[in-house]
Amino acid sequence: MDRITGWRLFVRATESGSFSKAARDLNLTQPTVTKHVAALESQLGARLLSRNTRGLSLTEVGALYYDKCKEILERIEEADGIANASRDQVRGTLRIGTSVAFGRRVITPLTLEFMKRHPQLRIDLSFEDTYVDLVARGIDVAIRMGKLADSSLGARYLGTNPWVMVATPAYLKKHGTPRAPSDLTRHNVLIYSTVLGDDRLHFVRGGQRPLNVAVQGSLRANNLSAILHAVHAHMGLAALPWYVAGQSIAAGKVVAVLDEYTLPAQEIHAVYASPRQVPAKETALIAYLQDFFQGEWWRRKA
């Protein structure tokens, strides 16, 4: 028998004065209530209630036991209330994991705005370009790029991260503007090694077959800011995420090239430890991010 259920039925029977009233209050049958209380008495080896034609009355032991059961049940309800409040309210500490560049340029300003909307929330931001074990590191929500591997983690699709080919006007004036992806073989292409590990660029134009172009250049780096800095220094062309290159394009420092072609966009996902019983703070953050990443988010400010 479930001990807590037995306590609840015993307390309700005591307070209502009969098994039938307790059964009606709890939407159970009278035999069910009687059976549970009898089982509780059997486990204790003591009679808790005296049965007579006028109803139920507590024995001496039953009166002491009733007081303790009532106290325990009130504590359980209090604990449940704390858990429910925590689940339903956006409060407490929320630990977010993200990559370095995306985190600094996109997630950080979004997080600050999210915190303004939820002043009872504390944020712990973690920046790493490698995937980490969410459970081991205590991360509540991780923002990840690319297709996800099958796992027991929960995940929500947020949007896409498009890329663009850029160079400075000075570089293009000196070396010429590529008109087709194949022209890149004659240019110095700066490589972001974290994504372009094989030094190949993949282009699509309309419904045509994808074009794969092997490129080479004088600089490889696993940091997007370093690649953008090299582009600003007129060293070559580079494929960069729009969120990295967008401000420089808007300011005229660099221009988009091969804009009739499309580079593959990465999927953006929010990943969390379990797909079941997701806390309100995580659900609220994910909904906020989904709203932001709709449409051409990279052209908007966070």
PDB file of C-alpha atoms in Angstrom:
ATOM      1  CA  MET A   1       0.000   0.000   0.000  1.00  0.00           C
ATOM      2  CA  ASP A   2       1.103   3.547  -0.730  1.00  0.00           C
ATOM      3  CA  ARG A   3       1.802   4.908   2.759  1.00  0.00           C
ATOM      4  CA  ILE A   4       1.028   8.529   1.824  1.00  0.00           C
ATOM      5  CA  THR A   5      -2.322   7.516   0.311  1.00  0.00           C
ATOM      6  CA  GLY A   6      -3.105   5.657   3.514  1.00  0.00           C
ATOM      7  CA  TRP A   7      -2.298   8.758   5.553  1.00  0.00           C
ATOM      8  CA  ARG A   8      -4.497  10.952   3.370  1.00  0.00           C
ATOM      9  CA  LEU A   9      -7.470   8.586   3.642  1.00  0.00           C
ATOM     10  CA  PHE A  10      -7.006   8.136   7.391  1.00  0.00           C
ATOM     11  CA  VAL A  11      -6.890  11.916   7.957  1.00  0.00           C
ATOM     12  CA  ARG A  12      -9.911  12.538   5.727  1.00  0.00           C
ATOM     13  CA  ALA A  13     -11.924   9.756   7.390  1.00  0.00           C
ATOM     14  CA  THR A  14     -11.068  11.189  10.811  1.00  0.00           C
ATOM     15  CA  GLU A  15     -12.059  14.718   9.841  1.00  0.00           C
ATOM     16  CA  SER A  16     -15.283  13.706   8.066  1.00  0.00           C
ATOM     17  CA  GLY A  17     -16.298  11.216  10.753  1.00  0.00           C
ATOM     18  CA  SER A  18     -17.090   8.333   8.394  1.00  0.00           C
ATOM     19  CA  PHE A  19     -15.619   6.224   5.645  1.00  0.00           C
ATOM     20  CA  SER A  20     -18.519   6.970   3.324  1.00  0.00           C
ATOM     21  CA  LYS A  21     -18.061  10.766   3.586  1.00  0.00           C
ATOM     22  CA  ALA A  22     -14.305  10.405   3.080  1.00  0.00           C
ATOM     23  CA  ALA A  23     -14.943   8.263   0.011  1.00  0.00           C
ATOM     24  CA  ARG A  24     -17.381  10.814  -1.409  1.00  0.00           C
ATOM     25  CA  ASP A  25     -14.990  13.722  -0.780  1.00  0.00           C
ATOM     26  CA  LEU A  26     -12.126  11.918  -2.505  1.00  0.00           C
ATOM     27  CA  ASN A  27     -14.223  10.415  -5.322  1.00  0.00           C
ATOM     28  CA  LEU A  28     -13.511   6.857  -4.189  1.00  0.00           C
ATOM     29  CA  THR A  29     -15.650   3.928  -3.104  1.00  0.00           C
ATOM     30  CA  GLN A  30     -16.239   3.302   0.579  1.00  0.00           C
ATOM     31  CA  PRO A  31     -14.641  -0.185   0.449  1.00  0.00           C
ATOM     32  CA  THR A  32     -11.489   1.373  -1.013  1.00  0.00           C
ATOM     33  CA  VAL A  33     -11.173   3.845   1.864  1.00  0.00           C
ATOM     34  CA  THR A  34     -11.958   1.174   4.473  1.00  0.00           C
ATOM     35  CA  LYS A  35      -9.403  -1.198   2.935  1.00  0.00           C
ATOM     36  CA  HIS A  36      -6.609   1.411   2.931  1.00  0.00           C
ATOM     37  CA  VAL A  37      -7.189   2.443   6.540  1.00  0.00           C
ATOM     38  CA  ALA A  38      -7.363  -1.191   7.646  1.00  0.00           C
ATOM     39  CA  ALA A  39      -4.109  -1.901   5.813  1.00  0.00           C
ATOM     40  CA  LEU A  40      -2.490   1.079   7.545  1.00  0.00           C
ATOM     41  CA  GLU A  41      -3.596  -0.225  10.944  1.00  0.00           C
ATOM     42  CA  SER A  42      -2.278  -3.685  10.046  1.00  0.00           C
ATOM     43  CA  GLN A  43       1.135  -2.268   9.136  1.00  0.00           C
ATOM     44  CA  LEU A  44       1.292  -0.331  12.395  1.00  0.00           C
ATOM     45  CA  GLY A  45      -0.079  -3.156  14.505  1.00  0.00           C
ATOM     46  CA  ALA A  46      -2.416  -0.719  16.245  1.00  0.00           C
ATOM     47  CA  ARG A  47      -6.058   0.349  15.940  1.00  0.00           C
ATOM     48  CA  LEU A  48      -6.352   3.990  14.939  1.00  0.00           C
ATOM     49  CA  LEU A  49     -10.111   4.386  14.658  1.00  0.00           C
ATOM     50  CA  SER A  50     -13.014   2.972  16.648  1.00  0.00           C
ATOM     51  CA  ARG A  51     -16.026   2.100  14.510  1.00  0.00           C
ATOM     52  CA  ASN A  52     -19.555   2.360  15.934  1.00  0.00           C
ATOM     53  CA  THR A  53     -23.062   3.201  14.805  1.00  0.00           C
ATOM     54  CA  ARG A  54     -22.476   6.928  15.388  1.00  0.00           C
ATOM     55  CA  GLY A  55     -19.407   6.955  13.109  1.00  0.00           C
ATOM     56  CA  LEU A  56     -15.675   6.999  13.700  1.00  0.00           C
ATOM     57  CA  SER A  57     -13.627   8.155  16.678  1.00  0.00           C
ATOM     58  CA  LEU A  58      -9.888   8.231  17.248  1.00  0.00           C
ATOM     59  CA  THR A  59      -8.248   5.841  19.671  1.00  0.00           C
ATOM     60  CA  GLU A  60      -5.568   7.210  21.985  1.00  0.00           C
ATOM     61  CA  VAL A  61      -2.841   6.030  19.623  1.00  0.00           C
ATOM     62  CA  GLY A  62      -4.925   7.200  16.654  1.00  0.00           C
ATOM     63  CA  ALA A  63      -5.094  10.751  18.032  1.00  0.00           C
ATOM     64  CA  LEU A  64      -1.309  10.969  18.309  1.00  0.00           C
ATOM     65  CA  TYR A  65      -0.851   9.386  14.899  1.00  0.00           C
ATOM     66  CA  TYR A  66      -3.414  11.767  13.344  1.00  0.00           C
ATOM     67  CA  ASP A  67      -1.499  14.829  14.531  1.00  0.00           C
ATOM     68  CA  LYS A  68       1.746  13.554  12.985  1.00  0.00           C
ATOM     69  CA  CYS A  69       0.079  12.499   9.726  1.00  0.00           C
ATOM     70  CA  LYS A  70      -1.590  15.905   9.429  1.00  0.00           C
ATOM     71  CA  GLU A  71       1.742  17.648   9.954  1.00  0.00           C
ATOM     72  CA  ILE A  72       3.531  15.445   7.404  1.00  0.00           C
ATOM     73  CA  LEU A  73       0.806  15.930   4.771  1.00  0.00           C
ATOM     74  CA  GLU A  74       0.950  19.697   5.226  1.00  0.00           C
ATOM     75  CA  ARG A  75       4.725  19.589   4.703  1.00  0.00           C
ATOM     76  CA  ILE A  76       4.247  17.514   1.555  1.00  0.00           C
ATOM     77  CA  GLU A  77       1.717  20.019   0.201  1.00  0.00           C
ATOM     78  CA  GLU A  78       4.122  22.841   1.014  1.00  0.00           C
ATOM     79  CA  ALA A  79       6.952  21.057  -0.817  1.00  0.00           C
ATOM     80  CA  ASP A  80       4.685  20.393  -3.817  1.00  0.00           C
ATOM     81  CA  GLY A  81       3.747  24.061  -3.838  1.00  0.00           C
ATOM     82  CA  ILE A  82       7.397  25.098  -3.974  1.00  0.00           C
ATOM     83  CA  ALA A  83       8.055  22.693  -6.846  1.00  0.00           C
ATOM     84  CA  ASN A  84       4.995  23.879  -8.763  1.00  0.00           C
ATOM     85  CA  ALA A  85       5.894  27.531  -8.264  1.00  0.00           C
ATOM     86  CA  SER A  86       9.424  26.866  -9.492  1.00  0.00           C
ATOM     87  CA  ARG A  87       8.068  25.003 -12.509  1.00  0.00           C
ATOM     88  CA  ASP A  88       5.512  27.623 -13.444  1.00  0.00           C
ATOM     89  CA  GLN A  89       7.494  30.808 -12.776  1.00  0.00           C
ATOM     90  CA  VAL A  90      10.449  32.254 -14.671  1.00  0.00           C
ATOM     91  CA  ARG A  91      12.815  32.625 -11.758  1.00  0.00           C
ATOM     92  CA  GLY A  92      15.980  31.146 -10.296  1.00  0.00           C
ATOM     93  CA  THR A  93      19.229  30.508 -12.177  1.00  0.00           C
ATOM     94  CA  LEU A  94      19.282  29.628 -15.880  1.00  0.00           C
ATOM     95  CA  ARG A  95      22.564  28.274 -17.267  1.00  0.00           C
ATOM     96  CA  ILE A  96      23.010  28.852 -21.001  1.00  0.00           C
ATOM     97  CA  GLY A  97      25.761  27.382 -23.169  1.00  0.00           C
ATOM     98  CA  THR A  98      26.708  28.778 -26.579  1.00  0.00           C
ATOM     99  CA  SER A  99      29.629  29.125 -28.990  1.00  0.00           C
ATOM    100  CA  VAL A 100      32.031  32.026 -28.562  1.00  0.00           C
ATOM    101  CA  ALA A 101      31.289  34.242 -31.570  1.00  0.00           C
ATOM    102  CA  PHE A 102      27.566  33.533 -31.799  1.00  0.00           C
ATOM    103  CA  GLY A 103      27.274  33.909 -28.055  1.00  0.00           C
ATOM    104  CA  ARG A 104      29.057  37.235 -27.922  1.00  0.00           C
ATOM    105  CA  ARG A 105      27.415  38.816 -30.975  1.00  0.00           C
ATOM    106  CA  VAL A 106      23.895  37.374 -30.851  1.00  0.00           C
ATOM    107  CA  ILE A 107      23.027  35.440 -27.694  1.00  0.00           C
ATOM    108  CA  THR A 108      24.442  37.933 -25.186  1.00  0.00           C
ATOM    109  CA  PRO A 109      22.281  40.924 -26.256  1.00  0.00           C
ATOM    110  CA  LEU A 110      19.259  38.635 -26.527  1.00  0.00           C
ATOM    111  CA  THR A 111      19.921  37.292 -23.041  1.00  0.00           C
ATOM    112  CA  LEU A 112      20.194  40.782 -21.571  1.00  0.00           C
ATOM    113  CA  GLU A 113      16.825  41.720 -23.054  1.00  0.00           C
ATOM    114  CA  PHE A 114      15.331  38.447 -21.756  1.00  0.00           C
ATOM    115  CA  MET A 115      16.595  39.281 -18.273  1.00  0.00           C
ATOM    116  CA  LYS A 116      14.865  42.673 -18.402  1.00  0.00           C
ATOM    117  CA  ARG A 117      11.587  40.881 -19.060  1.00  0.00           C
ATOM    118  CA  HIS A 118      12.166  38.465 -16.181  1.00  0.00           C
ATOM    119  CA  PRO A 119      13.862  40.369 -13.330  1.00  0.00           C
ATOM    120  CA  GLN A 120      13.683  37.402 -10.924  1.00  0.00           C
ATOM    121  CA  LEU A 121      15.936  35.374 -13.219  1.00  0.00           C
ATOM    122  CA  ARG A 122      19.703  35.002 -12.903  1.00  0.00           C
ATOM    123  CA  ILE A 123      21.719  33.976 -15.966  1.00  0.00           C
ATOM    124  CA  ASP A 124      24.952  31.994 -16.109  1.00  0.00           C
ATOM    125  CA  LEU A 125      26.430  32.194 -19.635  1.00  0.00           C
ATOM    126  CA  SER A 126      29.074  29.714 -20.795  1.00  0.00           C
ATOM    127  CA  PHE A 127      30.985  30.216 -24.080  1.00  0.00           C
ATOM    128  CA  GLU A 128      32.674  27.238 -25.753  1.00  0.00           C
ATOM    129  CA  ASP A 129      33.118  26.256 -29.386  1.00  0.00           C
ATOM    130  CA  THR A 130      33.061  22.537 -28.575  1.00  0.00           C
ATOM    131  CA  TYR A 131      29.966  20.607 -27.568  1.00  0.00           C
ATOM    132  CA  VAL A 132      29.906  19.794 -23.859  1.00  0.00           C
ATOM    133  CA  ASP A 133      27.937  17.330 -21.766  1.00  0.00           C
ATOM    134  CA  LEU A 134      24.933  19.369 -20.635  1.00  0.00           C
ATOM    135  CA  VAL A 135      24.192  17.247 -17.577  1.00  0.00           C
ATOM    136  CA  ALA A 136      27.810  17.022 -16.422  1.00  0.00           C
ATOM    137  CA  ARG A 137      28.338  20.768 -16.851  1.00  0.00           C
ATOM    138  CA  GLY A 138      24.969  21.772 -15.405  1.00  0.00           C
ATOM    139  CA  ILE A 139      23.857  23.550 -18.592  1.00  0.00           C
ATOM    140  CA  ASP A 140      20.086  24.079 -18.783  1.00  0.00           C
ATOM    141  CA  VAL A 141      19.892  25.204 -22.424  1.00  0.00           C
ATOM    142  CA  ALA A 142      22.623  25.057 -25.083  1.00  0.00           C
ATOM    143  CA  ILE A 143      22.391  26.904 -28.402  1.00  0.00           C
ATOM    144  CA  ARG A 144      23.941  24.705 -31.096  1.00  0.00           C
ATOM    145  CA  MET A 145      24.640  25.083 -34.802  1.00  0.00           C
ATOM    146  CA  GLY A 146      24.303  22.417 -37.478  1.00  0.00           C
ATOM    147  CA  LYS A 147      22.362  19.176 -37.636  1.00  0.00           C
ATOM    148  CA  LEU A 148      21.924  17.403 -34.341  1.00  0.00           C
ATOM    149  CA  ALA A 149      23.013  13.867 -33.659  1.00  0.00           C
ATOM    150  CA  ASP A 150      20.371  11.499 -32.309  1.00  0.00           C
ATOM    151  CA  SER A 151      20.350  11.613 -28.522  1.00  0.00           C
ATOM    152  CA  SER A 152      18.111  11.550 -25.484  1.00  0.00           C
ATOM    153  CA  LEU A 153      18.375  15.331 -25.187  1.00  0.00           C
ATOM    154  CA  GLY A 154      15.407  17.566 -25.817  1.00  0.00           C
ATOM    155  CA  ALA A 155      15.731  19.992 -28.739  1.00  0.00           C
ATOM    156  CA  ARG A 156      13.788  22.795 -30.387  1.00  0.00           C
ATOM    157  CA  TYR A 157      14.472  24.205 -33.847  1.00  0.00           C
ATOM    158  CA  LEU A 158      15.059  27.959 -33.677  1.00  0.00           C
ATOM    159  CA  GLY A 159      16.002  29.036 -37.182  1.00  0.00           C
ATOM    160  CA  THR A 160      18.868  29.118 -39.666  1.00  0.00           C
ATOM    161  CA  ASN A 161      22.289  30.744 -39.730  1.00  0.00           C
ATOM    162  CA  PRO A 162      23.047  31.849 -43.329  1.00  0.00           C
ATOM    163  CA  TRP A 163      26.509  32.561 -44.707  1.00  0.00           C
ATOM    164  CA  VAL A 164      27.784  35.116 -47.218  1.00  0.00           C
ATOM    165  CA  MET A 165      30.943  35.554 -49.301  1.00  0.00           C
ATOM    166  CA  VAL A 166      32.589  38.931 -48.679  1.00  0.00           C
ATOM    167  CA  ALA A 167      35.631  41.031 -49.552  1.00  0.00           C
ATOM    168  CA  THR A 168      36.610  44.692 -49.325  1.00  0.00           C
ATOM    169  CA  PRO A 169      36.119  46.981 -52.335  1.00  0.00           C
ATOM    170  CA  ALA A 170      39.899  47.594 -52.315  1.00  0.00           C
ATOM    171  CA  TYR A 171      40.673  43.866 -52.618  1.00  0.00           C
ATOM    172  CA  LEU A 172      38.167  43.433 -55.448  1.00  0.00           C
ATOM    173  CA  LYS A 173      39.500  46.482 -57.290  1.00  0.00           C
ATOM    174  CA  LYS A 174      42.994  45.028 -57.183  1.00  0.00           C
ATOM    175  CA  HIS A 175      42.199  41.348 -57.835  1.00  0.00           C
ATOM    176  CA  GLY A 176      38.885  41.446 -59.656  1.00  0.00           C
ATOM    177  CA  THR A 177      35.386  40.385 -58.603  1.00  0.00           C
ATOM    178  CA  PRO A 178      34.505  36.685 -58.933  1.00  0.00           C
ATOM    179  CA  ARG A 179      31.450  36.142 -61.129  1.00  0.00           C
ATOM    180  CA  ALA A 180      31.105  32.408 -60.590  1.00  0.00           C
ATOM    181  CA  PRO A 181      32.222  30.062 -57.798  1.00  0.00           C
ATOM    182  CA  SER A 182      34.909  28.591 -60.042  1.00  0.00           C
ATOM    183  CA  ASP A 183      36.598  32.030 -60.122  1.00  0.00           C
ATOM    184  CA  LEU A 184      37.499  31.576 -56.436  1.00  0.00           C
ATOM    185  CA  THR A 185      40.290  29.197 -57.416  1.00  0.00           C
ATOM    186  CA  ARG A 186      42.236  32.273 -58.588  1.00  0.00           C
ATOM    187  CA  HIS A 187      41.677  34.205 -55.339  1.00  0.00           C
ATOM    188  CA  ASN A 188      43.071  34.215 -51.826  1.00  0.00           C
ATOM    189  CA  VAL A 189      40.245  32.701 -49.762  1.00  0.00           C
ATOM    190  CA  LEU A 190      40.555  33.009 -46.005  1.00  0.00           C
ATOM    191  CA  ILE A 191      39.406  29.870 -44.223  1.00  0.00           C
ATOM    192  CA  TYR A 192      37.371  29.599 -41.039  1.00  0.00           C
ATOM    193  CA  SER A 193      38.700  26.180 -40.135  1.00  0.00           C
ATOM    194  CA  THR A 194      36.020  25.180 -37.592  1.00  0.00           C
ATOM    195  CA  VAL A 195      33.421  24.813 -40.367  1.00  0.00           C
ATOM    196  CA  LEU A 196      35.485  24.755 -43.573  1.00  0.00           C
ATOM    197  CA  GLY A 197      37.843  22.038 -42.456  1.00  0.00           C
ATOM    198  CA  ASP A 198      38.246  20.549 -45.940  1.00  0.00           C
ATOM    199  CA  ASP A 199      38.818  23.936 -47.653  1.00  0.00           C
ATOM    200  CA  ARG A 200      35.827  23.420 -49.909  1.00  0.00           C
ATOM    201  CA  LEU A 201      32.929  25.786 -50.486  1.00  0.00           C
ATOM    202  CA  HIS A 202      29.502  24.559 -51.543  1.00  0.00           C
ATOM    203  CA  PHE A 203      27.261  26.830 -53.611  1.00  0.00           C
ATOM    204  CA  VAL A 204      23.694  26.497 -54.879  1.00  0.00           C
ATOM    205  CA  ARG A 205      21.997  28.645 -57.501  1.00  0.00           C
ATOM    206  CA  GLY A 206      18.262  28.283 -57.916  1.00  0.00           C
ATOM    207  CA  GLY A 207      17.319  24.700 -58.674  1.00  0.00           C
ATOM    208  CA  GLN A 208      20.686  23.863 -60.227  1.00  0.00           C
ATOM    209  CA  ARG A 209      23.020  21.179 -58.990  1.00  0.00           C
ATOM    210  CA  PRO A 210      25.304  22.204 -56.092  1.00  0.00           C
ATOM    211  CA  LEU A 211      28.780  23.435 -57.008  1.00  0.00           C
ATOM    212  CA  ASN A 212      31.709  22.317 -54.860  1.00  0.00           C
ATOM    213  CA  VAL A 213      34.835  24.456 -55.205  1.00  0.00           C
ATOM    214  CA  ALA A 214      38.232  23.705 -53.680  1.00  0.00           C
ATOM    215  CA  VAL A 215      39.802  26.944 -52.426  1.00  0.00           C
ATOM    216  CA  GLN A 216      43.076  27.967 -50.857  1.00  0.00           C
ATOM    217  CA  GLY A 217      44.435  30.981 -49.084  1.00  0.00           C
ATOM    218  CA  SER A 218      47.151  32.430 -46.901  1.00  0.00           C
ATOM    219  CA  LEU A 219      45.246  32.321 -43.617  1.00  0.00           C
ATOM    220  CA  ARG A 220      43.317  29.679 -41.695  1.00  0.00           C
ATOM    221  CA  ALA A 221      41.836  30.435 -38.268  1.00  0.00           C
ATOM    222  CA  ASN A 222      39.282  28.896 -35.927  1.00  0.00           C
ATOM    223  CA  ASN A 223      38.068  32.340 -34.865  1.00  0.00           C
ATOM    224  CA  LEU A 224      35.525  34.283 -36.931  1.00  0.00           C
ATOM    225  CA  SER A 225      36.674  37.684 -35.681  1.00  0.00           C
ATOM    226  CA  ALA A 226      40.208  36.910 -36.862  1.00  0.00           C
ATOM    227  CA  ILE A 227      38.927  36.041 -40.335  1.00  0.00           C
ATOM    228  CA  LEU A 228      36.814  39.199 -40.500  1.00  0.00           C
ATOM    229  CA  HIS A 229      39.806  41.287 -39.377  1.00  0.00           C
ATOM    230  CA  ALA A 230      41.882  39.789 -42.198  1.00  0.00           C
ATOM    231  CA  VAL A 231      39.133  40.612 -44.710  1.00  0.00           C
ATOM    232  CA  HIS A 232      39.110  44.215 -43.437  1.00  0.00           C
ATOM    233  CA  ALA A 233      42.884  44.262 -44.040  1.00  0.00           C
ATOM    234  CA  HIS A 234      42.214  43.506 -47.761  1.00  0.00           C
ATOM    235  CA  MET A 235      43.927  40.098 -47.515  1.00  0.00           C
ATOM    236  CA  GLY A 236      41.277  38.129 -49.395  1.00  0.00           C
ATOM    237  CA  LEU A 237      37.709  36.855 -49.591  1.00  0.00           C
ATOM    238  CA  ALA A 238      35.982  34.829 -46.908  1.00  0.00           C
ATOM    239  CA  ALA A 239      32.749  32.956 -46.294  1.00  0.00           C
ATOM    240  CA  LEU A 240      31.305  34.279 -43.029  1.00  0.00           C
ATOM    241  CA  PRO A 241      27.998  34.005 -41.184  1.00  0.00           C
ATOM    242  CA  TRP A 242      25.726  36.946 -41.875  1.00  0.00           C
ATOM    243  CA  TYR A 243      25.641  37.796 -38.172  1.00  0.00           C
ATOM    244  CA  VAL A 244      29.427  38.323 -38.316  1.00  0.00           C
ATOM    245  CA  ALA A 245      29.633  40.170 -41.635  1.00  0.00           C
ATOM    246  CA  GLY A 246      26.335  42.086 -41.502  1.00  0.00           C
ATOM    247  CA  GLN A 247      27.557  45.243 -39.759  1.00  0.00           C
ATOM    248  CA  SER A 248      30.585  45.512 -42.041  1.00  0.00           C
ATOM    249  CA  ILE A 249      28.334  45.117 -45.109  1.00  0.00           C
ATOM    250  CA  ALA A 250      25.939  47.782 -43.799  1.00  0.00           C
ATOM    251  CA  ALA A 251      28.870  50.131 -43.157  1.00  0.00           C
ATOM    252  CA  GLY A 252      30.335  49.579 -46.639  1.00  0.00           C
ATOM    253  CA  LYS A 253      33.588  48.150 -45.259  1.00  0.00           C
ATOM    254  CA  VAL A 254      33.010  44.913 -47.161  1.00  0.00           C
ATOM    255  CA  VAL A 255      30.655  43.871 -49.943  1.00  0.00           C
ATOM    256  CA  ALA A 256      28.872  40.608 -50.665  1.00  0.00           C
ATOM    257  CA  VAL A 257      30.059  38.748 -53.750  1.00  0.00           C
ATOM    258  CA  LEU A 258      28.517  35.852 -55.655  1.00  0.00           C
ATOM    259  CA  ASP A 259      25.181  36.935 -54.204  1.00  0.00           C
ATOM    260  CA  GLU A 260      23.326  35.024 -56.936  1.00  0.00           C
ATOM    261  CA  TYR A 261      24.576  31.866 -55.234  1.00  0.00           C
ATOM    262  CA  THR A 262      23.724  30.526 -51.802  1.00  0.00           C
ATOM    263  CA  LEU A 263      26.083  28.992 -49.266  1.00  0.00           C
ATOM    264  CA  PRO A 264      24.619  26.278 -46.994  1.00  0.00           C
ATOM    265  CA  ALA A 265      22.887  27.682 -43.925  1.00  0.00           C
ATOM    266  CA  GLN A 266      23.344  26.021 -40.545  1.00  0.00           C
ATOM    267  CA  GLU A 267      20.372  25.014 -38.447  1.00  0.00           C
ATOM    268  CA  ILE A 268      20.119  26.619 -35.000  1.00  0.00           C
ATOM    269  CA  HIS A 269      18.717  24.537 -32.153  1.00  0.00           C
ATOM    270  CA  ALA A 270      18.085  24.975 -28.461  1.00  0.00           C
ATOM    271  CA  VAL A 271      19.140  21.771 -26.706  1.00  0.00           C
ATOM    272  CA  TYR A 272      18.220  20.860 -23.140  1.00  0.00           C
ATOM    273  CA  ALA A 273      18.745  17.925 -20.818  1.00  0.00           C
ATOM    274  CA  SER A 274      15.345  16.234 -21.022  1.00  0.00           C
ATOM    275  CA  PRO A 275      12.314  16.586 -23.318  1.00  0.00           C
ATOM    276  CA  ARG A 276       9.974  15.923 -20.383  1.00  0.00           C
ATOM    277  CA  GLN A 277       8.841  18.341 -17.658  1.00  0.00           C
ATOM    278  CA  VAL A 278      10.787  21.300 -19.044  1.00  0.00           C
ATOM    279  CA  PRO A 279      10.936  24.111 -16.422  1.00  0.00           C
ATOM    280  CA  ALA A 280       9.181  27.394 -17.140  1.00  0.00           C
ATOM    281  CA  LYS A 281      12.454  29.343 -17.291  1.00  0.00           C
ATOM    282  CA  GLU A 282      13.743  27.092 -20.092  1.00  0.00           C
ATOM    283  CA  THR A 283      10.428  27.089 -21.958  1.00  0.00           C
ATOM    284  CA  ALA A 284      10.241  30.890 -21.762  1.00  0.00           C
ATOM    285  CA  LEU A 285      13.792  31.315 -23.093  1.00  0.00           C
ATOM    286  CA  ILE A 286      13.207  28.915 -25.986  1.00  0.00           C
ATOM    287  CA  ALA A 287       9.947  30.640 -26.957  1.00  0.00           C
ATOM    288  CA  TYR A 288      11.721  34.016 -26.843  1.00  0.00           C
ATOM    289  CA  LEU A 289      14.538  32.753 -29.078  1.00  0.00           C
ATOM    290  CA  GLN A 290      12.121  31.116 -31.516  1.00  0.00           C
ATOM    291  CA  ASP A 291      10.339  34.420 -31.891  1.00  0.00           C
ATOM    292  CA  PHE A 292      13.586  36.312 -32.543  1.00  0.00           C
ATOM    293  CA  PHE A 293      15.017  33.833 -35.046  1.00  0.00           C
ATOM    294  CA  GLN A 294      11.994  33.938 -37.336  1.00  0.00           C
ATOM    295  CA  GLY A 295      12.571  35.344 -40.810  1.00  0.00           C
ATOM    296  CA  GLU A 296      15.773  37.209 -41.716  1.00  0.00           C
ATOM    297  CA  TRP A 297      16.845  37.742 -38.126  1.00  0.00           C
ATOM    298  CA  TRP A 298      20.449  38.474 -39.137  1.00  0.00           C
ATOM    299  CA  ARG A 299      19.307  41.788 -40.635  1.00  0.00           C
ATOM    300  CA  ARG A 300      17.763  42.849 -37.314  1.00  0.00           C
ATOM    301  CA  LYS A 301      19.397  43.992 -34.116  1.00  0.00           C
ATOM    302  CA  ALA A 302      18.973  41.841 -31.013  1.00  0.00           C
TER     303      ALA A 302
END
